[in-house]
PDB file of C-alpha atoms in Angstrom:
ATOM      1  CA  UNK O   1     155.112  84.197 111.420  1.00 48.00           C
ATOM      2  CA  UNK O   2     153.206  81.050 112.388  1.00 47.00           C
ATOM      3  CA  UNK O   3     154.244  77.670 111.127  1.00 51.00           C
ATOM      4  CA  UNK O   4     151.494  75.759 109.264  1.00 49.00           C
ATOM      5  CA  UNK O   5     152.438  72.622 111.230  1.00 49.00           C
ATOM      6  CA  UNK O   6     151.993  73.568 114.883  1.00 47.00           C
ATOM      7  CA  UNK O   7     152.623  70.825 117.465  1.00 49.00           C
ATOM      8  CA  UNK O   8     149.635  70.077 119.725  1.00 47.00           C
ATOM      9  CA  UNK O   9     150.042  69.426 123.476  1.00 49.00           C
ATOM     10  CA  UNK O  10     149.893  65.658 122.688  1.00 50.00           C
ATOM     11  CA  UNK O  11     152.696  65.896 120.152  1.00 47.00           C
ATOM     12  CA  UNK O  12     150.318  65.731 117.194  1.00 46.00           C
ATOM     13  CA  UNK O  13     150.618  68.174 114.300  1.00 49.00           C
ATOM     14  CA  UNK O  14     147.633  70.315 113.505  1.00 45.00           C
ATOM     15  CA  UNK O  15     147.650  71.429 109.896  1.00 46.00           C
ATOM     16  CA  UNK O  16     146.501  75.024 109.621  1.00 51.00           C
ATOM     17  CA  UNK O  17     145.638  76.687 106.387  1.00 57.00           C
ATOM     18  CA  UNK O  18     147.732  79.842 105.947  1.00 57.00           C
ATOM     19  CA  UNK O  19     145.738  82.855 107.125  1.00 51.00           C
ATOM     20  CA  UNK O  20     142.517  80.843 107.419  1.00 59.00           C
ATOM     21  CA  UNK O  21     141.278  82.536 110.602  1.00 67.00           C
ATOM     22  CA  UNK O  22     142.716  85.992 109.991  1.00 69.00           C
ATOM     23  CA  UNK O  23     140.705  88.866 108.583  1.00 73.00           C
ATOM     24  CA  UNK O  24     143.268  91.314 107.227  1.00 71.00           C
ATOM     25  CA  UNK O  25     140.614  93.929 106.629  1.00 75.00           C
ATOM     26  CA  UNK O  26     140.796  94.499 110.385  1.00 78.00           C
ATOM     27  CA  UNK O  27     144.051  92.875 111.533  1.00 84.00           C
ATOM     28  CA  UNK O  28     147.483  94.324 110.852  1.00 89.00           C
ATOM     29  CA  UNK O  29     149.320  92.395 108.144  1.00 91.00           C
ATOM     30  CA  UNK O  30     153.025  91.916 107.451  1.00 92.00           C
ATOM     31  CA  UNK O  31     152.922  94.610 104.761  1.00 94.00           C
ATOM     32  CA  UNK O  32     151.032  96.997 107.041  1.00 94.00           C
ATOM     33  CA  UNK O  33     153.570  96.641 109.848  1.00 95.00           C
ATOM     34  CA  UNK O  34     156.540  97.257 107.541  1.00 96.00           C
ATOM     35  CA  UNK O  35     154.799  99.924 105.429  1.00 97.00           C
ATOM     36  CA  UNK O  36     155.855  97.966 102.380  1.00 96.00           C
ATOM     37  CA  UNK O  37     153.657  99.947 100.014  1.00 97.00           C
ATOM     38  CA  UNK O  38     155.713 103.061 100.765  1.00 97.00           C
ATOM     39  CA  UNK O  39     159.062 101.249 100.804  1.00 97.00           C
ATOM     40  CA  UNK O  40     158.559  99.231  97.613  1.00 97.00           C
ATOM     41  CA  UNK O  41     157.135 102.177  95.728  1.00 97.00           C
ATOM     42  CA  UNK O  42     159.967 104.542  96.647  1.00 98.00           C
ATOM     43  CA  UNK O  43     162.066 103.655  93.598  1.00 98.00           C
ATOM     44  CA  UNK O  44     161.577 106.076  90.718  1.00 97.00           C
ATOM     45  CA  UNK O  45     164.189 105.601  87.977  1.00 96.00           C
ATOM     46  CA  UNK O  46     164.728 108.674  85.803  1.00 96.00           C
ATOM     47  CA  UNK O  47     166.609 107.028  82.951  1.00 96.00           C
ATOM     48  CA  UNK O  48     165.557 104.291  80.517  1.00 96.00           C
ATOM     49  CA  UNK O  49     168.516 102.217  81.753  1.00 94.00           C
ATOM     50  CA  UNK O  50     167.716  98.788  83.211  1.00 96.00           C
ATOM     51  CA  UNK O  51     170.510  99.128  85.799  1.00 96.00           C
ATOM     52  CA  UNK O  52     169.240 102.269  87.490  1.00 96.00           C
ATOM     53  CA  UNK O  53     167.001 100.131  89.717  1.00 97.00           C
ATOM     54  CA  UNK O  54     170.134  98.480  91.129  1.00 96.00           C
ATOM     55  CA  UNK O  55     171.691 101.893  91.747  1.00 95.00           C
ATOM     56  CA  UNK O  56     168.624 103.169  93.594  1.00 96.00           C
ATOM     57  CA  UNK O  57     168.014 100.057  95.702  1.00 97.00           C
ATOM     58  CA  UNK O  58     171.705  99.856  96.639  1.00 95.00           C
ATOM     59  CA  UNK O  59     171.678 103.363  98.051  1.00 95.00           C
ATOM     60  CA  UNK O  60     168.253 103.160  99.671  1.00 97.00           C
ATOM     61  CA  UNK O  61     169.108  99.956 101.526  1.00 97.00           C
ATOM     62  CA  UNK O  62     172.438 101.455 102.611  1.00 96.00           C
ATOM     63  CA  UNK O  63     170.565 104.438 104.049  1.00 97.00           C
ATOM     64  CA  UNK O  64     168.288 102.068 105.965  1.00 98.00           C
ATOM     65  CA  UNK O  65     171.284 100.293 107.455  1.00 97.00           C
ATOM     66  CA  UNK O  66     172.783 103.680 108.333  1.00 97.00           C
ATOM     67  CA  UNK O  67     169.553 104.644 110.072  1.00 98.00           C
ATOM     68  CA  UNK O  68     169.912 101.576 112.281  1.00 98.00           C
ATOM     69  CA  UNK O  69     173.598 102.309 112.785  1.00 98.00           C
ATOM     70  CA  UNK O  70     172.827 105.822 114.046  1.00 98.00           C
ATOM     71  CA  UNK O  71     170.130 104.403 116.335  1.00 98.00           C
ATOM     72  CA  UNK O  72     172.715 102.054 117.882  1.00 98.00           C
ATOM     73  CA  UNK O  73     175.571 104.580 117.989  1.00 98.00           C
ATOM     74  CA  UNK O  74     173.509 107.213 119.768  1.00 98.00           C
ATOM     75  CA  UNK O  75     172.408 104.685 122.360  1.00 98.00           C
ATOM     76  CA  UNK O  76     175.981 103.377 122.771  1.00 98.00           C
ATOM     77  CA  UNK O  77     177.400 106.867 123.336  1.00 98.00           C
ATOM     78  CA  UNK O  78     174.697 107.570 125.922  1.00 98.00           C
ATOM     79  CA  UNK O  79     175.375 104.247 127.665  1.00 98.00           C
ATOM     80  CA  UNK O  80     179.127 104.907 127.857  1.00 98.00           C
ATOM     81  CA  UNK O  81     178.484 108.396 129.225  1.00 98.00           C
ATOM     82  CA  UNK O  82     176.283 106.760 131.870  1.00 98.00           C
ATOM     83  CA  UNK O  83     178.843 104.037 132.771  1.00 97.00           C
ATOM     84  CA  UNK O  84     176.615 101.260 131.396  1.00 97.00           C
ATOM     85  CA  UNK O  85     179.132  99.254 129.417  1.00 98.00           C
ATOM     86  CA  UNK O  86     177.384  95.868 128.881  1.00 97.00           C
ATOM     87  CA  UNK O  87     174.565  97.369 126.741  1.00 98.00           C
ATOM     88  CA  UNK O  88     177.101  99.609 124.999  1.00 98.00           C
ATOM     89  CA  UNK O  89     179.125  96.525 124.004  1.00 98.00           C
ATOM     90  CA  UNK O  90     176.028  94.928 122.506  1.00 98.00           C
ATOM     91  CA  UNK O  91     175.221  98.062 120.511  1.00 98.00           C
ATOM     92  CA  UNK O  92     178.782  98.545 119.250  1.00 98.00           C
ATOM     93  CA  UNK O  93     178.997  94.895 118.202  1.00 98.00           C
ATOM     94  CA  UNK O  94     175.769  95.376 116.253  1.00 98.00           C
ATOM     95  CA  UNK O  95     177.181  98.484 114.550  1.00 98.00           C
ATOM     96  CA  UNK O  96     180.201  96.443 113.426  1.00 97.00           C
ATOM     97  CA  UNK O  97     177.868  93.805 111.971  1.00 97.00           C
ATOM     98  CA  UNK O  98     175.886  96.492 110.160  1.00 97.00           C
ATOM     99  CA  UNK O  99     179.168  97.679 108.667  1.00 95.00           C
ATOM    100  CA  UNK O 100     179.714  94.174 107.334  1.00 94.00           C
ATOM    101  CA  UNK O 101     176.372  94.413 105.539  1.00 95.00           C
ATOM    102  CA  UNK O 102     177.405  97.723 104.011  1.00 95.00           C
ATOM    103  CA  UNK O 103     180.734  96.227 102.922  1.00 93.00           C
ATOM    104  CA  UNK O 104     179.021  93.356 101.100  1.00 93.00           C
ATOM    105  CA  UNK O 105     176.520  95.707  99.491  1.00 93.00           C
ATOM    106  CA  UNK O 106     179.362  97.027  97.322  1.00 92.00           C
ATOM    107  CA  UNK O 107     179.712  93.528  95.863  1.00 93.00           C
ATOM    108  CA  UNK O 108     176.269  93.933  94.307  1.00 94.00           C
ATOM    109  CA  UNK O 109     176.895  97.435  92.967  1.00 93.00           C
ATOM    110  CA  UNK O 110     180.200  96.236  91.504  1.00 93.00           C
ATOM    111  CA  UNK O 111     178.193  94.134  89.034  1.00 95.00           C
ATOM    112  CA  UNK O 112     177.368  97.425  87.274  1.00 94.00           C
ATOM    113  CA  UNK O 113     179.776  97.951  84.379  1.00 94.00           C
ATOM    114  CA  UNK O 114     181.113 101.338  83.192  1.00 93.00           C
ATOM    115  CA  UNK O 115     178.773 101.477  80.125  1.00 94.00           C
ATOM    116  CA  UNK O 116     175.795 100.638  82.325  1.00 94.00           C
ATOM    117  CA  UNK O 117     176.622 103.438  84.768  1.00 92.00           C
ATOM    118  CA  UNK O 118     177.371 105.886  81.965  1.00 92.00           C
ATOM    119  CA  UNK O 119     173.853 105.303  80.655  1.00 94.00           C
ATOM    120  CA  UNK O 120     172.275 106.580  83.887  1.00 94.00           C
ATOM    121  CA  UNK O 121     174.866 109.102  85.083  1.00 92.00           C
ATOM    122  CA  UNK O 122     173.460 112.104  83.140  1.00 92.00           C
ATOM    123  CA  UNK O 123     170.143 111.631  84.947  1.00 93.00           C
ATOM    124  CA  UNK O 124     171.721 111.904  88.403  1.00 91.00           C
ATOM    125  CA  UNK O 125     172.486 115.637  88.057  1.00 86.00           C
ATOM    126  CA  UNK O 126     174.536 116.654  91.148  1.00 81.00           C
ATOM    127  CA  UNK O 127     173.077 114.086  93.525  1.00 84.00           C
ATOM    128  CA  UNK O 128     175.792 112.102  95.291  1.00 79.00           C
ATOM    129  CA  UNK O 129     176.376 109.886  98.294  1.00 78.00           C
ATOM    130  CA  UNK O 130     178.656 112.719  99.432  1.00 78.00           C
ATOM    131  CA  UNK O 131     175.420 114.492 100.408  1.00 90.00           C
ATOM    132  CA  UNK O 132     174.143 111.709 102.697  1.00 93.00           C
ATOM    133  CA  UNK O 133     173.316 113.417 105.972  1.00 96.00           C
ATOM    134  CA  UNK O 134     173.159 110.098 107.805  1.00 97.00           C
ATOM    135  CA  UNK O 135     176.648 109.154 106.677  1.00 95.00           C
ATOM    136  CA  UNK O 136     177.918 112.555 107.799  1.00 96.00           C
ATOM    137  CA  UNK O 137     176.380 112.056 111.244  1.00 97.00           C
ATOM    138  CA  UNK O 138     178.137 108.679 111.467  1.00 97.00           C
ATOM    139  CA  UNK O 139     181.483 110.272 110.537  1.00 95.00           C
ATOM    140  CA  UNK O 140     180.986 113.004 113.135  1.00 97.00           C
ATOM    141  CA  UNK O 141     179.914 110.547 115.841  1.00 97.00           C
ATOM    142  CA  UNK O 142     183.054 108.523 115.141  1.00 97.00           C
ATOM    143  CA  UNK O 143     185.178 111.653 115.544  1.00 96.00           C
ATOM    144  CA  UNK O 144     185.993 112.683 111.966  1.00 95.00           C
ATOM    145  CA  UNK O 145     184.928 116.330 112.374  1.00 95.00           C
ATOM    146  CA  UNK O 146     185.113 118.769 109.478  1.00 93.00           C
ATOM    147  CA  UNK O 147     182.915 121.909 109.372  1.00 94.00           C
ATOM    148  CA  UNK O 148     183.077 121.978 105.565  1.00 92.00           C
ATOM    149  CA  UNK O 149     180.952 118.831 105.569  1.00 92.00           C
ATOM    150  CA  UNK O 150     178.005 120.829 106.938  1.00 94.00           C
ATOM    151  CA  UNK O 151     177.681 122.799 103.690  1.00 93.00           C
ATOM    152  CA  UNK O 152     176.091 120.054 101.539  1.00 91.00           C
ATOM    153  CA  UNK O 153     173.103 120.133 103.912  1.00 93.00           C
ATOM    154  CA  UNK O 154     172.617 123.901 104.085  1.00 92.00           C
ATOM    155  CA  UNK O 155     169.591 123.747 101.732  1.00 92.00           C
ATOM    156  CA  UNK O 156     167.633 121.719 104.316  1.00 94.00           C
ATOM    157  CA  UNK O 157     167.489 123.509 107.670  1.00 96.00           C
ATOM    158  CA  UNK O 158     166.008 120.474 109.425  1.00 96.00           C
ATOM    159  CA  UNK O 159     168.749 118.098 108.249  1.00 96.00           C
ATOM    160  CA  UNK O 160     171.483 120.697 108.746  1.00 96.00           C
ATOM    161  CA  UNK O 161     170.416 120.993 112.393  1.00 97.00           C
ATOM    162  CA  UNK O 162     170.710 117.222 112.908  1.00 97.00           C
ATOM    163  CA  UNK O 163     174.166 117.074 111.329  1.00 97.00           C
ATOM    164  CA  UNK O 164     175.317 120.143 113.254  1.00 97.00           C
ATOM    165  CA  UNK O 165     174.214 118.559 116.519  1.00 98.00           C
ATOM    166  CA  UNK O 166     176.432 115.547 115.783  1.00 97.00           C
ATOM    167  CA  UNK O 167     179.288 117.882 114.843  1.00 97.00           C
ATOM    168  CA  UNK O 168     179.059 119.788 118.138  1.00 98.00           C
ATOM    169  CA  UNK O 169     178.671 116.753 120.402  1.00 98.00           C
ATOM    170  CA  UNK O 170     181.419 114.618 121.961  1.00 98.00           C
ATOM    171  CA  UNK O 171     182.192 111.645 119.742  1.00 98.00           C
ATOM    172  CA  UNK O 172     182.093 107.987 120.696  1.00 98.00           C
ATOM    173  CA  UNK O 173     185.838 108.122 121.335  1.00 98.00           C
ATOM    174  CA  UNK O 174     185.581 111.350 123.361  1.00 98.00           C
ATOM    175  CA  UNK O 175     183.064 109.721 125.686  1.00 98.00           C
ATOM    176  CA  UNK O 176     185.258 106.628 125.941  1.00 98.00           C
ATOM    177  CA  UNK O 177     188.194 108.731 127.126  1.00 98.00           C
ATOM    178  CA  UNK O 178     186.022 110.491 129.677  1.00 98.00           C
ATOM    179  CA  UNK O 179     185.003 107.059 130.962  1.00 98.00           C
ATOM    180  CA  UNK O 180     188.665 106.081 131.376  1.00 98.00           C
ATOM    181  CA  UNK O 181     189.199 109.232 133.441  1.00 98.00           C
ATOM    182  CA  UNK O 182     186.185 108.480 135.645  1.00 98.00           C
ATOM    183  CA  UNK O 183     187.715 105.070 136.317  1.00 97.00           C
ATOM    184  CA  UNK O 184     190.842 106.733 137.678  1.00 97.00           C
ATOM    185  CA  UNK O 185     193.078 106.325 134.628  1.00 98.00           C
ATOM    186  CA  UNK O 186     195.112 109.421 133.815  1.00 98.00           C
ATOM    187  CA  UNK O 187     193.785 111.135 130.695  1.00 98.00           C
ATOM    188  CA  UNK O 188     195.000 114.663 129.892  1.00 97.00           C
ATOM    189  CA  UNK O 189     192.500 117.414 130.674  1.00 97.00           C
ATOM    190  CA  UNK O 190     192.952 118.669 127.101  1.00 96.00           C
ATOM    191  CA  UNK O 191     191.099 115.557 125.923  1.00 97.00           C
ATOM    192  CA  UNK O 192     188.345 115.634 128.536  1.00 97.00           C
ATOM    193  CA  UNK O 193     187.044 119.154 127.959  1.00 95.00           C
ATOM    194  CA  UNK O 194     187.755 120.670 124.562  1.00 95.00           C
ATOM    195  CA  UNK O 195     186.053 122.093 121.492  1.00 97.00           C
ATOM    196  CA  UNK O 196     184.249 118.968 120.264  1.00 97.00           C
ATOM    197  CA  UNK O 197     183.840 120.461 116.791  1.00 97.00           C
ATOM    198  CA  UNK O 198     187.570 120.174 116.182  1.00 95.00           C
ATOM    199  CA  UNK O 199     189.241 117.064 114.740  1.00 93.00           C
ATOM    200  CA  UNK O 200     190.516 114.685 117.390  1.00 95.00           C
ATOM    201  CA  UNK O 201     194.200 115.380 118.249  1.00 95.00           C
ATOM    202  CA  UNK O 202     196.236 112.205 118.846  1.00 96.00           C
ATOM    203  CA  UNK O 203     198.096 112.203 122.155  1.00 97.00           C
ATOM    204  CA  UNK O 204     200.952 110.186 123.643  1.00 98.00           C
ATOM    205  CA  UNK O 205     199.343 110.683 127.058  1.00 98.00           C
ATOM    206  CA  UNK O 206     196.094 109.137 125.812  1.00 98.00           C
ATOM    207  CA  UNK O 207     198.055 106.195 124.461  1.00 98.00           C
ATOM    208  CA  UNK O 208     199.587 105.743 127.903  1.00 98.00           C
ATOM    209  CA  UNK O 209     196.073 105.662 129.366  1.00 98.00           C
ATOM    210  CA  UNK O 210     195.077 102.867 127.006  1.00 98.00           C
ATOM    211  CA  UNK O 211     198.380 101.074 127.655  1.00 98.00           C
ATOM    212  CA  UNK O 212     197.479 101.034 131.352  1.00 98.00           C
ATOM    213  CA  UNK O 213     194.332  99.119 130.382  1.00 98.00           C
ATOM    214  CA  UNK O 214     195.980  96.782 127.883  1.00 98.00           C
ATOM    215  CA  UNK O 215     198.943  95.913 130.105  1.00 98.00           C
ATOM    216  CA  UNK O 216     196.620  94.634 132.823  1.00 98.00           C
ATOM    217  CA  UNK O 217     193.402  93.428 131.157  1.00 97.00           C
ATOM    218  CA  UNK O 218     192.260  91.490 134.222  1.00 97.00           C
ATOM    219  CA  UNK O 219     192.222  94.653 136.318  1.00 97.00           C
ATOM    220  CA  UNK O 220     190.403  96.695 133.667  1.00 98.00           C
ATOM    221  CA  UNK O 221     188.437  94.045 131.809  1.00 98.00           C
ATOM    222  CA  UNK O 222     185.452  96.116 130.707  1.00 97.00           C
ATOM    223  CA  UNK O 223     187.680  98.990 129.537  1.00 98.00           C
ATOM    224  CA  UNK O 224     189.834  96.454 127.706  1.00 98.00           C
ATOM    225  CA  UNK O 225     186.706  95.089 126.036  1.00 98.00           C
ATOM    226  CA  UNK O 226     185.664  98.644 125.137  1.00 98.00           C
ATOM    227  CA  UNK O 227     189.015  99.153 123.422  1.00 98.00           C
ATOM    228  CA  UNK O 228     188.501  95.992 121.384  1.00 98.00           C
ATOM    229  CA  UNK O 229     184.924  96.946 120.453  1.00 98.00           C
ATOM    230  CA  UNK O 230     186.270 100.255 119.147  1.00 98.00           C
ATOM    231  CA  UNK O 231     188.961  98.371 117.233  1.00 98.00           C
ATOM    232  CA  UNK O 232     186.360  96.067 115.668  1.00 97.00           C
ATOM    233  CA  UNK O 233     184.275  99.057 114.641  1.00 97.00           C
ATOM    234  CA  UNK O 234     187.113 100.927 112.986  1.00 96.00           C
ATOM    235  CA  UNK O 235     188.320  97.732 111.323  1.00 96.00           C
ATOM    236  CA  UNK O 236     184.876  97.283 109.749  1.00 95.00           C
ATOM    237  CA  UNK O 237     184.697 100.967 108.805  1.00 94.00           C
ATOM    238  CA  UNK O 238     188.049 100.764 107.030  1.00 94.00           C
ATOM    239  CA  UNK O 239     186.820  97.792 105.012  1.00 93.00           C
ATOM    240  CA  UNK O 240     183.693  99.723 104.061  1.00 92.00           C
ATOM    241  CA  UNK O 241     185.776 102.662 102.861  1.00 90.00           C
ATOM    242  CA  UNK O 242     188.116 100.389 100.906  1.00 90.00           C
ATOM    243  CA  UNK O 243     185.278  98.575  99.158  1.00 89.00           C
ATOM    244  CA  UNK O 244     183.714 101.950  98.390  1.00 88.00           C
ATOM    245  CA  UNK O 245     186.784 103.332  96.653  1.00 89.00           C
ATOM    246  CA  UNK O 246     187.513 100.136  94.721  1.00 90.00           C
ATOM    247  CA  UNK O 247     183.906  99.878  93.533  1.00 89.00           C
ATOM    248  CA  UNK O 248     183.878 103.509  92.411  1.00 86.00           C
ATOM    249  CA  UNK O 249     187.175 103.060  90.546  1.00 87.00           C
ATOM    250  CA  UNK O 250     185.856  99.887  88.929  1.00 89.00           C
ATOM    251  CA  UNK O 251     182.664 101.586  87.729  1.00 87.00           C
ATOM    252  CA  UNK O 252     183.750 105.154  86.825  1.00 79.00           C
ATOM    253  CA  UNK O 253     187.541 105.144  86.953  1.00 82.00           C
ATOM    254  CA  UNK O 254     188.960 108.548  87.927  1.00 70.00           C
ATOM    255  CA  UNK O 255     186.072 110.701  86.692  1.00 70.00           C
ATOM    256  CA  UNK O 256     184.928 113.418  89.076  1.00 64.00           C
ATOM    257  CA  UNK O 257     182.023 112.508  91.327  1.00 61.00           C
ATOM    258  CA  UNK O 258     178.530 113.775  90.545  1.00 60.00           C
ATOM    259  CA  UNK O 259     178.593 115.821  93.761  1.00 58.00           C
ATOM    260  CA  UNK O 260     181.704 117.706  92.676  1.00 58.00           C
ATOM    261  CA  UNK O 261     184.310 115.730  94.611  1.00 61.00           C
ATOM    262  CA  UNK O 262     187.428 114.287  93.040  1.00 59.00           C
ATOM    263  CA  UNK O 263     185.805 110.854  93.072  1.00 66.00           C
ATOM    264  CA  UNK O 264     188.414 108.142  93.611  1.00 79.00           C
ATOM    265  CA  UNK O 265     191.136 110.649  94.533  1.00 73.00           C
ATOM    266  CA  UNK O 266     188.933 112.054  97.319  1.00 69.00           C
ATOM    267  CA  UNK O 267     187.936 108.603  98.572  1.00 77.00           C
ATOM    268  CA  UNK O 268     191.554 107.441  98.681  1.00 81.00           C
ATOM    269  CA  UNK O 269     192.432 110.315 101.005  1.00 79.00           C
ATOM    270  CA  UNK O 270     189.705 109.116 103.337  1.00 76.00           C
ATOM    271  CA  UNK O 271     191.451 105.742 103.606  1.00 82.00           C
ATOM    272  CA  UNK O 272     194.211 107.443 105.602  1.00 84.00           C
ATOM    273  CA  UNK O 273     191.832 108.736 108.277  1.00 90.00           C
ATOM    274  CA  UNK O 274     192.359 106.999 111.629  1.00 94.00           C
ATOM    275  CA  UNK O 275     189.470 107.366 114.064  1.00 96.00           C
ATOM    276  CA  UNK O 276     190.951 105.919 117.258  1.00 98.00           C
ATOM    277  CA  UNK O 277     194.704 106.440 116.737  1.00 97.00           C
ATOM    278  CA  UNK O 278     196.031 105.517 120.173  1.00 98.00           C
ATOM    279  CA  UNK O 279     194.237 102.171 120.212  1.00 98.00           C
ATOM    280  CA  UNK O 280     196.039 101.236 117.001  1.00 97.00           C
ATOM    281  CA  UNK O 281     199.426 102.678 118.001  1.00 97.00           C
ATOM    282  CA  UNK O 282     199.548 100.842 121.331  1.00 98.00           C
ATOM    283  CA  UNK O 283     199.764  97.550 119.446  1.00 97.00           C
ATOM    284  CA  UNK O 284     203.260  98.533 118.367  1.00 97.00           C
ATOM    285  CA  UNK O 285     204.250  99.842 121.795  1.00 96.00           C
ATOM    286  CA  UNK O 286     202.945  97.025 124.012  1.00 94.00           C
TER     287      UNK O 286
END
């Protein structure tokens, strides 16, 4: 975006009329570049309720942030697998910041009161955030593997294939452990080549590998930084989950979710999931 007061080489300010020399019938405009017609016309409330617009925009913007998160996570996993840690650190730090945006998004949805949600709930049918294929890919890439979570996407072969690919691939943490092994740190073979579709099994031997890094940060600085980037990411993810469950309880109480889950009871179980267990446990054992 150009400033209307552009300094001249002599330090003078030339006042330019906004868009005076631009012909947008031929030049690409701001709205063209961002495809704003499609984005801003993608909200189609089904109920007469005023608050449904909030509900739709909340979830659409969250999906956009998740799209960026997947873009960064995929690149970070590839960079770690290729021993390129500096760009991976940048990407993982960005993912943590995206998580902060998702955390604060719940603050807006929490302004919806129970009567306001009840007015639109019948129009939602069985649609639910539980069915978000992007969120499921994020869970799988972070190591929370569960084959039952493929079923909500079975009706769309194209999306099911994307989610299944994430389910079958090594997670961010799996690739991090393989990196430790390539750097000469003892990681059990059981955690270097295994069935990646299975949930991650915590290991005392893996904790010892991370302890080697954390007990001598100067000798393993980039691996130490990787451990802290992973910690930041899970910290942010835990906050997102917590704000999710508290917002749901505030708005619908303990009613069952529209997608058939137990609602708050299901979300509370998810709070106990630990993605990178050894990195958290070593803090007690250092």
